[in-house]
Amino acid sequence: MEGVGFYKHGGPEVLKRIDAPDPIPGNRDVVIRSIATSVNRVDILSRVGYHGLEIEMPHFPGSDIIGIVEKVGRDVDSVSVGEKVTANNTYGCGRCQACRSGDATLCADWKMMGLDVNGAYASMVKIPASSIFRPPRRFSDYEIASMSHNMTVVWRALRTIGKSSEGEVVVVRGASGNAGIFATMIAKALKMKVIALSRNSEKRRRLRQLGANLALNPEDSKEHLKKAVFDFTDGKGADMVIESFGATAGESIGWLRPGGKAVVFGSIAGTQAKVSIPSLYLNGASILGTHNASTKDFSEAFEFAVKHNIRPIIARIMEISQAGRAQTMLEQAEPFGKIILKHG
Ligand SMILES: [Zn+2]
């Protein structure tokens, strides 16, 4: 197989075309020939590396996938060679209670395609058959490659973890990023009211077009932002904040109504947050953490997208050979929507 990957952590320059042996499926695995993937923040995280991340080199990022089943392991009867599939990128040991209940995100030994095991920047990807899904026919290949990661993560944050309800007010931080765009669209389809945060005025306009009730600039003063959230909610505070920023969780707590929740699914802005503990217990507020999607989240998210006609926004379609440039775009001048990387 071939693809774009790296032999050592570093900047975008470490990404190069690499030839590697084809993956061999274990008894319960499937090997997928990748048609396309899309660029996610996690691709950059795996490239740069962080303390505790152990990956075999060379490594191929890519946490979204659409492709064709190329090989199946001896014990796989749920899917056949030649079928078009996508996959939930997160899987576990397969034996613990969390795995047996279908929620590998809670497995002590979870793995993520593209982060710590090879992903779809490679032309062939090995993944357990239990992670494979047949994509709804309504969506194009590139749409599926835009949805399998961000949309399912956000669905879990809003519904499974956040237990959001119709009519509730949710603040979406980083709303013009790919997870934020899905969060805005899904929250609207759930009949929630959305306060979207983005630094870019044109992107705030696009978010309002997608249904955000209010779009704020997070670079405005803290006092102004808090007042805007409380004014919008008639002085009550938001029911929920969802964010992948991490470092801002303390400020998010200050925007909540009594009993409100901040759901955190990343730490793009930093791994440490300053949180006022009295603002949690005196207000009955919670900070809830989550990452990726269970089997149930994954299928529910796609069912919801079909039912409510949620379609991803695709900003660019690029060749896999341009992966370095695509990652730099995401880091420096993120377009509004997904960047697809297609295999030739
Ligand atoms: Zn497990």
mmCIF file with all atom_site columns, N, CA, C and O in Angstrom, residues 25-75:
data_model
loop_
_atom_site.group_PDB
_atom_site.id
_atom_site.type_symbol
_atom_site.label_atom_id
_atom_site.label_alt_id
_atom_site.label_comp_id
_atom_site.label_asym_id
_atom_site.label_entity_id
_atom_site.label_seq_id
_atom_site.pdbx_PDB_ins_code
_atom_site.Cartn_x
_atom_site.Cartn_y
_atom_site.Cartn_z
_atom_site.occupancy
_atom_site.B_iso_or_equiv
_atom_site.pdbx_formal_charge
_atom_site.auth_seq_id
_atom_site.auth_comp_id
_atom_site.auth_asym_id
_atom_site.auth_atom_id
_atom_site.pdbx_PDB_model_num
ATOM 1   N N  . PRO A 1 25 ? -5.316  -8.626  7.772  1.00 0.00 ? 25 PRO A N  1
ATOM 2   C CA . PRO A 1 25 ? -6.396  -8.608  8.756  1.00 0.00 ? 25 PRO A CA 1
ATOM 3   C C  . PRO A 1 25 ? -6.256  -9.744  9.773  1.00 0.00 ? 25 PRO A C  1
ATOM 4   O O  . PRO A 1 25 ? -5.891  -10.866 9.401  1.00 0.00 ? 25 PRO A O  1
ATOM 5   N N  . GLY A 1 26 ? -6.501  -9.452  11.055 1.00 0.00 ? 26 GLY A N  1
ATOM 6   C CA . GLY A 1 26 ? -6.653  -10.502 12.050 1.00 0.00 ? 26 GLY A CA 1
ATOM 7   C C  . GLY A 1 26 ? -7.988  -11.197 11.815 1.00 0.00 ? 26 GLY A C  1
ATOM 8   O O  . GLY A 1 26 ? -8.767  -10.798 10.945 1.00 0.00 ? 26 GLY A O  1
ATOM 9   N N  . ASN A 1 27 ? -8.276  -12.215 12.611 1.00 0.00 ? 27 ASN A N  1
ATOM 10  C CA . ASN A 1 27 ? -9.483  -13.014 12.369 1.00 0.00 ? 27 ASN A CA 1
ATOM 11  C C  . ASN A 1 27 ? -10.768 -12.197 12.345 1.00 0.00 ? 27 ASN A C  1
ATOM 12  O O  . ASN A 1 27 ? -11.695 -12.522 11.621 1.00 0.00 ? 27 ASN A O  1
ATOM 13  N N  . ARG A 1 28 ? -10.801 -11.140 13.165 1.00 0.00 ? 28 ARG A N  1
ATOM 14  C CA . ARG A 1 28 ? -12.042 -10.338 13.257 1.00 0.00 ? 28 ARG A CA 1
ATOM 15  C C  . ARG A 1 28 ? -11.889 -8.968  12.618 1.00 0.00 ? 28 ARG A C  1
ATOM 16  O O  . ARG A 1 28 ? -12.660 -8.047  12.917 1.00 0.00 ? 28 ARG A O  1
ATOM 17  N N  . ASP A 1 29 ? -10.881 -8.804  11.776 1.00 0.00 ? 29 ASP A N  1
ATOM 18  C CA . ASP A 1 29 ? -10.621 -7.497  11.156 1.00 0.00 ? 29 ASP A CA 1
ATOM 19  C C  . ASP A 1 29 ? -11.067 -7.465  9.702  1.00 0.00 ? 29 ASP A C  1
ATOM 20  O O  . ASP A 1 29 ? -11.254 -8.497  9.060  1.00 0.00 ? 29 ASP A O  1
ATOM 21  N N  . VAL A 1 30 ? -11.119 -6.225  9.227  1.00 0.00 ? 30 VAL A N  1
ATOM 22  C CA . VAL A 1 30 ? -11.414 -5.957  7.824  1.00 0.00 ? 30 VAL A CA 1
ATOM 23  C C  . VAL A 1 30 ? -10.304 -5.035  7.318  1.00 0.00 ? 30 VAL A C  1
ATOM 24  O O  . VAL A 1 30 ? -9.819  -4.200  8.075  1.00 0.00 ? 30 VAL A O  1
ATOM 25  N N  . VAL A 1 31 ? -9.909  -5.208  6.074  1.00 0.00 ? 31 VAL A N  1
ATOM 26  C CA . VAL A 1 31 ? -9.008  -4.218  5.452  1.00 0.00 ? 31 VAL A CA 1
ATOM 27  C C  . VAL A 1 31 ? -9.814  -3.460  4.407  1.00 0.00 ? 31 VAL A C  1
ATOM 28  O O  . VAL A 1 31 ? -10.463 -4.061  3.537  1.00 0.00 ? 31 VAL A O  1
ATOM 29  N N  . ILE A 1 32 ? -9.789  -2.136  4.534  1.00 0.00 ? 32 ILE A N  1
ATOM 30  C CA . ILE A 1 32 ? -10.546 -1.263  3.624  1.00 0.00 ? 32 ILE A CA 1
ATOM 31  C C  . ILE A 1 32 ? -9.567  -0.580  2.669  1.00 0.00 ? 32 ILE A C  1
ATOM 32  O O  . ILE A 1 32 ? -8.524  -0.087  3.103  1.00 0.00 ? 32 ILE A O  1
ATOM 33  N N  . ARG A 1 33 ? -9.923  -0.550  1.387  1.00 0.00 ? 33 ARG A N  1
ATOM 34  C CA . ARG A 1 33 ? -9.167  0.275   0.438  1.00 0.00 ? 33 ARG A CA 1
ATOM 35  C C  . ARG A 1 33 ? -9.788  1.679   0.474  1.00 0.00 ? 33 ARG A C  1
ATOM 36  O O  . ARG A 1 33 ? -10.959 1.840   0.158  1.00 0.00 ? 33 ARG A O  1
ATOM 37  N N  . SER A 1 34 ? -9.017  2.659   0.883  1.00 0.00 ? 34 SER A N  1
ATOM 38  C CA . SER A 1 34 ? -9.550  4.018   1.107  1.00 0.00 ? 34 SER A CA 1
ATOM 39  C C  . SER A 1 34 ? -9.892  4.698   -0.211 1.00 0.00 ? 34 SER A C  1
ATOM 40  O O  . SER A 1 34 ? -9.082  4.706   -1.131 1.00 0.00 ? 34 SER A O  1
ATOM 41  N N  . ILE A 1 35 ? -11.074 5.284   -0.239 1.00 0.00 ? 35 ILE A N  1
ATOM 42  C CA . ILE A 1 35 ? -11.441 6.178   -1.351 1.00 0.00 ? 35 ILE A CA 1
ATOM 43  C C  . ILE A 1 35 ? -11.093 7.610   -0.951 1.00 0.00 ? 35 ILE A C  1
ATOM 44  O O  . ILE A 1 35 ? -10.504 8.357   -1.714 1.00 0.00 ? 35 ILE A O  1
ATOM 45  N N  . ALA A 1 36 ? -11.465 7.970   0.272  1.00 0.00 ? 36 ALA A N  1
ATOM 46  C CA . ALA A 1 36 ? -11.207 9.350   0.730  1.00 0.00 ? 36 ALA A CA 1
ATOM 47  C C  . ALA A 1 36 ? -11.229 9.412   2.246  1.00 0.00 ? 36 ALA A C  1
ATOM 48  O O  . ALA A 1 36 ? -11.784 8.544   2.925  1.00 0.00 ? 36 ALA A O  1
ATOM 49  N N  . THR A 1 37 ? -10.602 10.474  2.740  1.00 0.00 ? 37 THR A N  1
ATOM 50  C CA . THR A 1 37 ? -10.657 10.814  4.157  1.00 0.00 ? 37 THR A CA 1
ATOM 51  C C  . THR A 1 37 ? -10.862 12.327  4.213  1.00 0.00 ? 37 THR A C  1
ATOM 52  O O  . THR A 1 37 ? -11.054 12.964  3.182  1.00 0.00 ? 37 THR A O  1
ATOM 53  N N  . SER A 1 38 ? -10.878 12.918  5.404  1.00 0.00 ? 38 SER A N  1
ATOM 54  C CA . SER A 1 38 ? -10.868 14.379  5.471  1.00 0.00 ? 38 SER A CA 1
ATOM 55  C C  . SER A 1 38 ? -9.938  14.799  6.590  1.00 0.00 ? 38 SER A C  1
ATOM 56  O O  . SER A 1 38 ? -9.523  13.981  7.407  1.00 0.00 ? 38 SER A O  1
ATOM 57  N N  . VAL A 1 39 ? -9.595  16.073  6.583  1.00 0.00 ? 39 VAL A N  1
ATOM 58  C CA . VAL A 1 39 ? -8.580  16.569  7.507  1.00 0.00 ? 39 VAL A CA 1
ATOM 59  C C  . VAL A 1 39 ? -9.246  16.979  8.823  1.00 0.00 ? 39 VAL A C  1
ATOM 60  O O  . VAL A 1 39 ? -10.250 17.679  8.824  1.00 0.00 ? 39 VAL A O  1
ATOM 61  N N  . ASN A 1 40 ? -8.684  16.489  9.909  1.00 0.00 ? 40 ASN A N  1
ATOM 62  C CA . ASN A 1 40 ? -9.200  16.803  11.249 1.00 0.00 ? 40 ASN A CA 1
ATOM 63  C C  . ASN A 1 40 ? -8.057  17.295  12.127 1.00 0.00 ? 40 ASN A C  1
ATOM 64  O O  . ASN A 1 40 ? -6.892  17.039  11.856 1.00 0.00 ? 40 ASN A O  1
ATOM 65  N N  . ARG A 1 41 ? -8.432  17.976  13.219 1.00 0.00 ? 41 ARG A N  1
ATOM 66  C CA . ARG A 1 41 ? -7.419  18.443  14.188 1.00 0.00 ? 41 ARG A CA 1
ATOM 67  C C  . ARG A 1 41 ? -6.573  17.278  14.706 1.00 0.00 ? 41 ARG A C  1
ATOM 68  O O  . ARG A 1 41 ? -5.397  17.435  14.998 1.00 0.00 ? 41 ARG A O  1
ATOM 69  N N  . VAL A 1 42 ? -7.198  16.119  14.844 1.00 0.00 ? 42 VAL A N  1
ATOM 70  C CA . VAL A 1 42 ? -6.486  14.967  15.400 1.00 0.00 ? 42 VAL A CA 1
ATOM 71  C C  . VAL A 1 42 ? -5.344  14.524  14.480 1.00 0.00 ? 42 VAL A C  1
ATOM 72  O O  . VAL A 1 42 ? -4.345  13.975  14.937 1.00 0.00 ? 42 VAL A O  1
ATOM 73  N N  . ASP A 1 43 ? -5.446  14.827  13.191 1.00 0.00 ? 43 ASP A N  1
ATOM 74  C CA . ASP A 1 43 ? -4.355  14.487  12.259 1.00 0.00 ? 43 ASP A CA 1
ATOM 75  C C  . ASP A 1 43 ? -3.095  15.260  12.657 1.00 0.00 ? 43 ASP A C  1
ATOM 76  O O  . ASP A 1 43 ? -1.972  14.743  12.574 1.00 0.00 ? 43 ASP A O  1
ATOM 77  N N  . ILE A 1 44 ? -3.322  16.509  13.045 1.00 0.00 ? 44 ILE A N  1
ATOM 78  C CA . ILE A 1 44 ? -2.197  17.374  13.424 1.00 0.00 ? 44 ILE A CA 1
ATOM 79  C C  . ILE A 1 44 ? -1.652  16.935  14.783 1.00 0.00 ? 44 ILE A C  1
ATOM 80  O O  . ILE A 1 44 ? -0.441  16.899  15.002 1.00 0.00 ? 44 ILE A O  1
ATOM 81  N N  . LEU A 1 45 ? -2.564  16.538  15.663 1.00 0.00 ? 45 LEU A N  1
ATOM 82  C CA . LEU A 1 45 ? -2.162  16.038  16.989 1.00 0.00 ? 45 LEU A CA 1
ATOM 83  C C  . LEU A 1 45 ? -1.252  14.812  16.849 1.00 0.00 ? 45 LEU A C  1
ATOM 84  O O  . LEU A 1 45 ? -0.219  14.712  17.528 1.00 0.00 ? 45 LEU A O  1
ATOM 85  N N  . SER A 1 46 ? -1.608  13.903  15.972 1.00 0.00 ? 46 SER A N  1
ATOM 86  C CA . SER A 1 46 ? -0.775  12.699  15.810 1.00 0.00 ? 46 SER A CA 1
ATOM 87  C C  . SER A 1 46 ? 0.558   13.062  15.163 1.00 0.00 ? 46 SER A C  1
ATOM 88  O O  . SER A 1 46 ? 1.593   12.507  15.498 1.00 0.00 ? 46 SER A O  1
ATOM 89  N N  . ARG A 1 47 ? 0.539   14.029  14.228 1.00 0.00 ? 47 ARG A N  1
ATOM 90  C CA . ARG A 1 47 ? 1.776   14.424  13.547 1.00 0.00 ? 47 ARG A CA 1
ATOM 91  C C  . ARG A 1 47 ? 2.744   15.098  14.517 1.00 0.00 ? 47 ARG A C  1
ATOM 92  O O  . ARG A 1 47 ? 3.932   14.797  14.559 1.00 0.00 ? 47 ARG A O  1
ATOM 93  N N  . VAL A 1 48 ? 2.199   16.013  15.327 1.00 0.00 ? 48 VAL A N  1
ATOM 94  C CA . VAL A 1 48 ? 3.040   16.770  16.266 1.00 0.00 ? 48 VAL A CA 1
ATOM 95  C C  . VAL A 1 48 ? 3.461   15.881  17.438 1.00 0.00 ? 48 VAL A C  1
ATOM 96  O O  . VAL A 1 48 ? 4.582   15.971  17.927 1.00 0.00 ? 48 VAL A O  1
ATOM 97  N N  . GLY A 1 49 ? 2.549   15.005  17.878 1.00 0.00 ? 49 GLY A N  1
ATOM 98  C CA . GLY A 1 49 ? 2.827   14.110  19.008 1.00 0.00 ? 49 GLY A CA 1
ATOM 99  C C  . GLY A 1 49 ? 2.590   14.809  20.332 1.00 0.00 ? 49 GLY A C  1
ATOM 100 O O  . GLY A 1 49 ? 2.514   16.037  20.395 1.00 0.00 ? 49 GLY A O  1
ATOM 101 N N  . TYR A 1 50 ? 2.412   14.040  21.367 1.00 0.00 ? 50 TYR A N  1
ATOM 102 C CA . TYR A 1 50 ? 2.270   14.592  22.717 1.00 0.00 ? 50 TYR A CA 1
ATOM 103 C C  . TYR A 1 50 ? 2.708   13.539  23.709 1.00 0.00 ? 50 TYR A C  1
ATOM 104 O O  . TYR A 1 50 ? 2.814   12.351  23.366 1.00 0.00 ? 50 TYR A O  1
ATOM 105 N N  . HIS A 1 51 ? 2.952   13.978  24.934 1.00 0.00 ? 51 HIS A N  1
ATOM 106 C CA . HIS A 1 51 ? 3.457   13.069  25.959 1.00 0.00 ? 51 HIS A CA 1
ATOM 107 C C  . HIS A 1 51 ? 2.473   11.922  26.175 1.00 0.00 ? 51 HIS A C  1
ATOM 108 O O  . HIS A 1 51 ? 1.288   12.148  26.394 1.00 0.00 ? 51 HIS A O  1
ATOM 109 N N  . GLY A 1 52 ? 2.970   10.712  26.083 1.00 0.00 ? 52 GLY A N  1
ATOM 110 C CA . GLY A 1 52 ? 2.104   9.549   26.304 1.00 0.00 ? 52 GLY A CA 1
ATOM 111 C C  . GLY A 1 52 ? 1.608   8.916   25.015 1.00 0.00 ? 52 GLY A C  1
ATOM 112 O O  . GLY A 1 52 ? 1.102   7.799   25.039 1.00 0.00 ? 52 GLY A O  1
ATOM 113 N N  . LEU A 1 53 ? 1.707   9.653   23.895 1.00 0.00 ? 53 LEU A N  1
ATOM 114 C CA . LEU A 1 53 ? 1.254   9.076   22.626 1.00 0.00 ? 53 LEU A CA 1
ATOM 115 C C  . LEU A 1 53 ? 2.339   8.147   22.091 1.00 0.00 ? 53 LEU A C  1
ATOM 116 O O  . LEU A 1 53 ? 3.463   8.572   21.837 1.00 0.00 ? 53 LEU A O  1
ATOM 117 N N  . GLU A 1 54 ? 1.993   6.879   21.977 1.00 0.00 ? 54 GLU A N  1
ATOM 118 C CA . GLU A 1 54 ? 2.960   5.914   21.462 1.00 0.00 ? 54 GLU A CA 1
ATOM 119 C C  . GLU A 1 54 ? 2.434   5.370   20.153 1.00 0.00 ? 54 GLU A C  1
ATOM 120 O O  . GLU A 1 54 ? 1.377   4.742   20.125 1.00 0.00 ? 54 GLU A O  1
ATOM 121 N N  . ILE A 1 55 ? 3.152   5.644   19.073 1.00 0.00 ? 55 ILE A N  1
ATOM 122 C CA . ILE A 1 55 ? 2.713   5.100   17.794 1.00 0.00 ? 55 ILE A CA 1
ATOM 123 C C  . ILE A 1 55 ? 3.890   4.483   17.052 1.00 0.00 ? 55 ILE A C  1
ATOM 124 O O  . ILE A 1 55 ? 5.019   4.915   17.176 1.00 0.00 ? 55 ILE A O  1
ATOM 125 N N  . GLU A 1 56 ? 3.540   3.461   16.292 1.00 0.00 ? 56 GLU A N  1
ATOM 126 C CA . GLU A 1 56 ? 4.558   2.803   15.457 1.00 0.00 ? 56 GLU A CA 1
ATOM 127 C C  . GLU A 1 56 ? 4.822   3.661   14.234 1.00 0.00 ? 56 GLU A C  1
ATOM 128 O O  . GLU A 1 56 ? 3.898   4.233   13.662 1.00 0.00 ? 56 GLU A O  1
ATOM 129 N N  . MET A 1 57 ? 6.074   3.736   13.840 1.00 0.00 ? 57 MET A N  1
ATOM 130 C CA . MET A 1 57 ? 6.423   4.484   12.636 1.00 0.00 ? 57 MET A CA 1
ATOM 131 C C  . MET A 1 57 ? 6.726   3.508   11.498 1.00 0.00 ? 57 MET A C  1
ATOM 132 O O  . MET A 1 57 ? 7.281   2.447   11.766 1.00 0.00 ? 57 MET A O  1
ATOM 133 N N  . PRO A 1 58 ? 6.439   3.822   10.244 1.00 0.00 ? 58 PRO A N  1
ATOM 134 C CA . PRO A 1 58 ? 5.769   5.053   9.867  1.00 0.00 ? 58 PRO A CA 1
ATOM 135 C C  . PRO A 1 58 ? 4.298   5.037   10.287 1.00 0.00 ? 58 PRO A C  1
ATOM 136 O O  . PRO A 1 58 ? 3.706   3.967   10.415 1.00 0.00 ? 58 PRO A O  1
ATOM 137 N N  . HIS A 1 59 ? 3.755   6.242   10.477 1.00 0.00 ? 59 HIS A N  1
ATOM 138 C CA . HIS A 1 59 ? 2.354   6.370   10.865 1.00 0.00 ? 59 HIS A CA 1
ATOM 139 C C  . HIS A 1 59 ? 1.582   7.120   9.788  1.00 0.00 ? 59 HIS A C  1
ATOM 140 O O  . HIS A 1 59 ? 2.073   8.103   9.244  1.00 0.00 ? 59 HIS A O  1
ATOM 141 N N  . PHE A 1 60 ? 0.371   6.632   9.536  1.00 0.00 ? 60 PHE A N  1
ATOM 142 C CA . PHE A 1 60 ? -0.522  7.291   8.586  1.00 0.00 ? 60 PHE A CA 1
ATOM 143 C C  . PHE A 1 60 ? -1.709  7.870   9.362  1.00 0.00 ? 60 PHE A C  1
ATOM 144 O O  . PHE A 1 60 ? -2.447  7.107   9.993  1.00 0.00 ? 60 PHE A O  1
ATOM 145 N N  . PRO A 1 61 ? -1.913  9.197   9.349  1.00 0.00 ? 61 PRO A N  1
ATOM 146 C CA . PRO A 1 61 ? -3.100  9.762   9.995  1.00 0.00 ? 61 PRO A CA 1
ATOM 147 C C  . PRO A 1 61 ? -4.372  9.449   9.179  1.00 0.00 ? 61 PRO A C  1
ATOM 148 O O  . PRO A 1 61 ? -4.310  8.710   8.199  1.00 0.00 ? 61 PRO A O  1
ATOM 149 N N  . GLY A 1 62 ? -5.478  10.084  9.555  1.00 0.00 ? 62 GLY A N  1
ATOM 150 C CA . GLY A 1 62 ? -6.729  9.917   8.813  1.00 0.00 ? 62 GLY A CA 1
ATOM 151 C C  . GLY A 1 62 ? -7.791  9.217   9.641  1.00 0.00 ? 62 GLY A C  1
ATOM 152 O O  . GLY A 1 62 ? -7.826  7.989   9.693  1.00 0.00 ? 62 GLY A O  1
ATOM 153 N N  . SER A 1 63 ? -8.684  10.006  10.272 1.00 0.00 ? 63 SER A N  1
ATOM 154 C CA . SER A 1 63 ? -9.666  9.440   11.204 1.00 0.00 ? 63 SER A CA 1
ATOM 155 C C  . SER A 1 63 ? -11.068 9.357   10.613 1.00 0.00 ? 63 SER A C  1
ATOM 156 O O  . SER A 1 63 ? -11.999 8.945   11.289 1.00 0.00 ? 63 SER A O  1
ATOM 157 N N  . ASP A 1 64 ? -11.216 9.804   9.369  1.00 0.00 ? 64 ASP A N  1
ATOM 158 C CA . ASP A 1 64 ? -12.462 9.579   8.625  1.00 0.00 ? 64 ASP A CA 1
ATOM 159 C C  . ASP A 1 64 ? -12.148 8.594   7.521  1.00 0.00 ? 64 ASP A C  1
ATOM 160 O O  . ASP A 1 64 ? -11.029 8.593   6.996  1.00 0.00 ? 64 ASP A O  1
ATOM 161 N N  . ILE A 1 65 ? -13.152 7.811   7.140  1.00 0.00 ? 65 ILE A N  1
ATOM 162 C CA . ILE A 1 65 ? -12.895 6.905   6.008  1.00 0.00 ? 65 ILE A CA 1
ATOM 163 C C  . ILE A 1 65 ? -14.168 6.587   5.243  1.00 0.00 ? 65 ILE A C  1
ATOM 164 O O  . ILE A 1 65 ? -15.245 6.448   5.815  1.00 0.00 ? 65 ILE A O  1
ATOM 165 N N  . ILE A 1 66 ? -14.007 6.533   3.921  1.00 0.00 ? 66 ILE A N  1
ATOM 166 C CA . ILE A 1 66 ? -14.975 5.858   3.054  1.00 0.00 ? 66 ILE A CA 1
ATOM 167 C C  . ILE A 1 66 ? -14.115 4.986   2.144  1.00 0.00 ? 66 ILE A C  1
ATOM 168 O O  . ILE A 1 66 ? -13.060 5.436   1.681  1.00 0.00 ? 66 ILE A O  1
ATOM 169 N N  . GLY A 1 67 ? -14.519 3.747   1.929  1.00 0.00 ? 67 GLY A N  1
ATOM 170 C CA . GLY A 1 67 ? -13.690 2.876   1.097  1.00 0.00 ? 67 GLY A CA 1
ATOM 171 C C  . GLY A 1 67 ? -14.402 1.580   0.767  1.00 0.00 ? 67 GLY A C  1
ATOM 172 O O  . GLY A 1 67 ? -15.588 1.401   1.062  1.00 0.00 ? 67 GLY A O  1
ATOM 173 N N  . ILE A 1 68 ? -13.669 0.702   0.140  1.00 0.00 ? 68 ILE A N  1
ATOM 174 C CA . ILE A 1 68 ? -14.200 -0.591  -0.313 1.00 0.00 ? 68 ILE A CA 1
ATOM 175 C C  . ILE A 1 68 ? -13.491 -1.696  0.461  1.00 0.00 ? 68 ILE A C  1
ATOM 176 O O  . ILE A 1 68 ? -12.264 -1.668  0.601  1.00 0.00 ? 68 ILE A O  1
ATOM 177 N N  . VAL A 1 69 ? -14.271 -2.663  0.945  1.00 0.00 ? 69 VAL A N  1
ATOM 178 C CA . VAL A 1 69 ? -13.669 -3.781  1.685  1.00 0.00 ? 69 VAL A CA 1
ATOM 179 C C  . VAL A 1 69 ? -12.789 -4.597  0.726  1.00 0.00 ? 69 VAL A C  1
ATOM 180 O O  . VAL A 1 69 ? -13.248 -5.062  -0.319 1.00 0.00 ? 69 VAL A O  1
ATOM 181 N N  . GLU A 1 70 ? -11.536 -4.725  1.116  1.00 0.00 ? 70 GLU A N  1
ATOM 182 C CA . GLU A 1 70 ? -10.550 -5.414  0.260  1.00 0.00 ? 70 GLU A CA 1
ATOM 183 C C  . GLU A 1 70 ? -10.309 -6.852  0.760  1.00 0.00 ? 70 GLU A C  1
ATOM 184 O O  . GLU A 1 70 ? -10.172 -7.768  -0.022 1.00 0.00 ? 70 GLU A O  1
ATOM 185 N N  . LYS A 1 71 ? -10.260 -6.998  2.090  1.00 0.00 ? 71 LYS A N  1
ATOM 186 C CA . LYS A 1 71 ? -10.025 -8.328  2.688  1.00 0.00 ? 71 LYS A CA 1
ATOM 187 C C  . LYS A 1 71 ? -10.831 -8.423  3.981  1.00 0.00 ? 71 LYS A C  1
ATOM 188 O O  . LYS A 1 71 ? -11.020 -7.402  4.659  1.00 0.00 ? 71 LYS A O  1
ATOM 189 N N  . VAL A 1 72 ? -11.235 -9.628  4.329  1.00 0.00 ? 72 VAL A N  1
ATOM 190 C CA . VAL A 1 72 ? -11.883 -9.831  5.627  1.00 0.00 ? 72 VAL A CA 1
ATOM 191 C C  . VAL A 1 72 ? -11.185 -10.985 6.355  1.00 0.00 ? 72 VAL A C  1
ATOM 192 O O  . VAL A 1 72 ? -10.686 -11.922 5.716  1.00 0.00 ? 72 VAL A O  1
ATOM 193 N N  . GLY A 1 73 ? -11.166 -10.910 7.684  1.00 0.00 ? 73 GLY A N  1
ATOM 194 C CA . GLY A 1 73 ? -10.569 -11.973 8.499  1.00 0.00 ? 73 GLY A CA 1
ATOM 195 C C  . GLY A 1 73 ? -11.452 -13.213 8.504  1.00 0.00 ? 73 GLY A C  1
ATOM 196 O O  . GLY A 1 73 ? -12.628 -13.172 8.112  1.00 0.00 ? 73 GLY A O  1
ATOM 197 N N  . ARG A 1 74 ? -10.870 -14.298 8.990  1.00 0.00 ? 74 ARG A N  1
ATOM 198 C CA . ARG A 1 74 ? -11.519 -15.616 8.952  1.00 0.00 ? 74 ARG A CA 1
ATOM 199 C C  . ARG A 1 74 ? -12.886 -15.630 9.631  1.00 0.00 ? 74 ARG A C  1
ATOM 200 O O  . ARG A 1 74 ? -13.818 -16.280 9.164  1.00 0.00 ? 74 ARG A O  1
ATOM 201 N N  . ASP A 1 75 ? -13.023 -14.901 10.741 1.00 0.00 ? 75 ASP A N  1
ATOM 202 C CA . ASP A 1 75 ? -14.272 -14.965 11.521 1.00 0.00 ? 75 ASP A CA 1
ATOM 203 C C  . ASP A 1 75 ? -15.270 -13.853 11.182 1.00 0.00 ? 75 ASP A C  1
ATOM 204 O O  . ASP A 1 75 ? -16.233 -13.646 11.911 1.00 0.00 ? 75 ASP A O  1
#
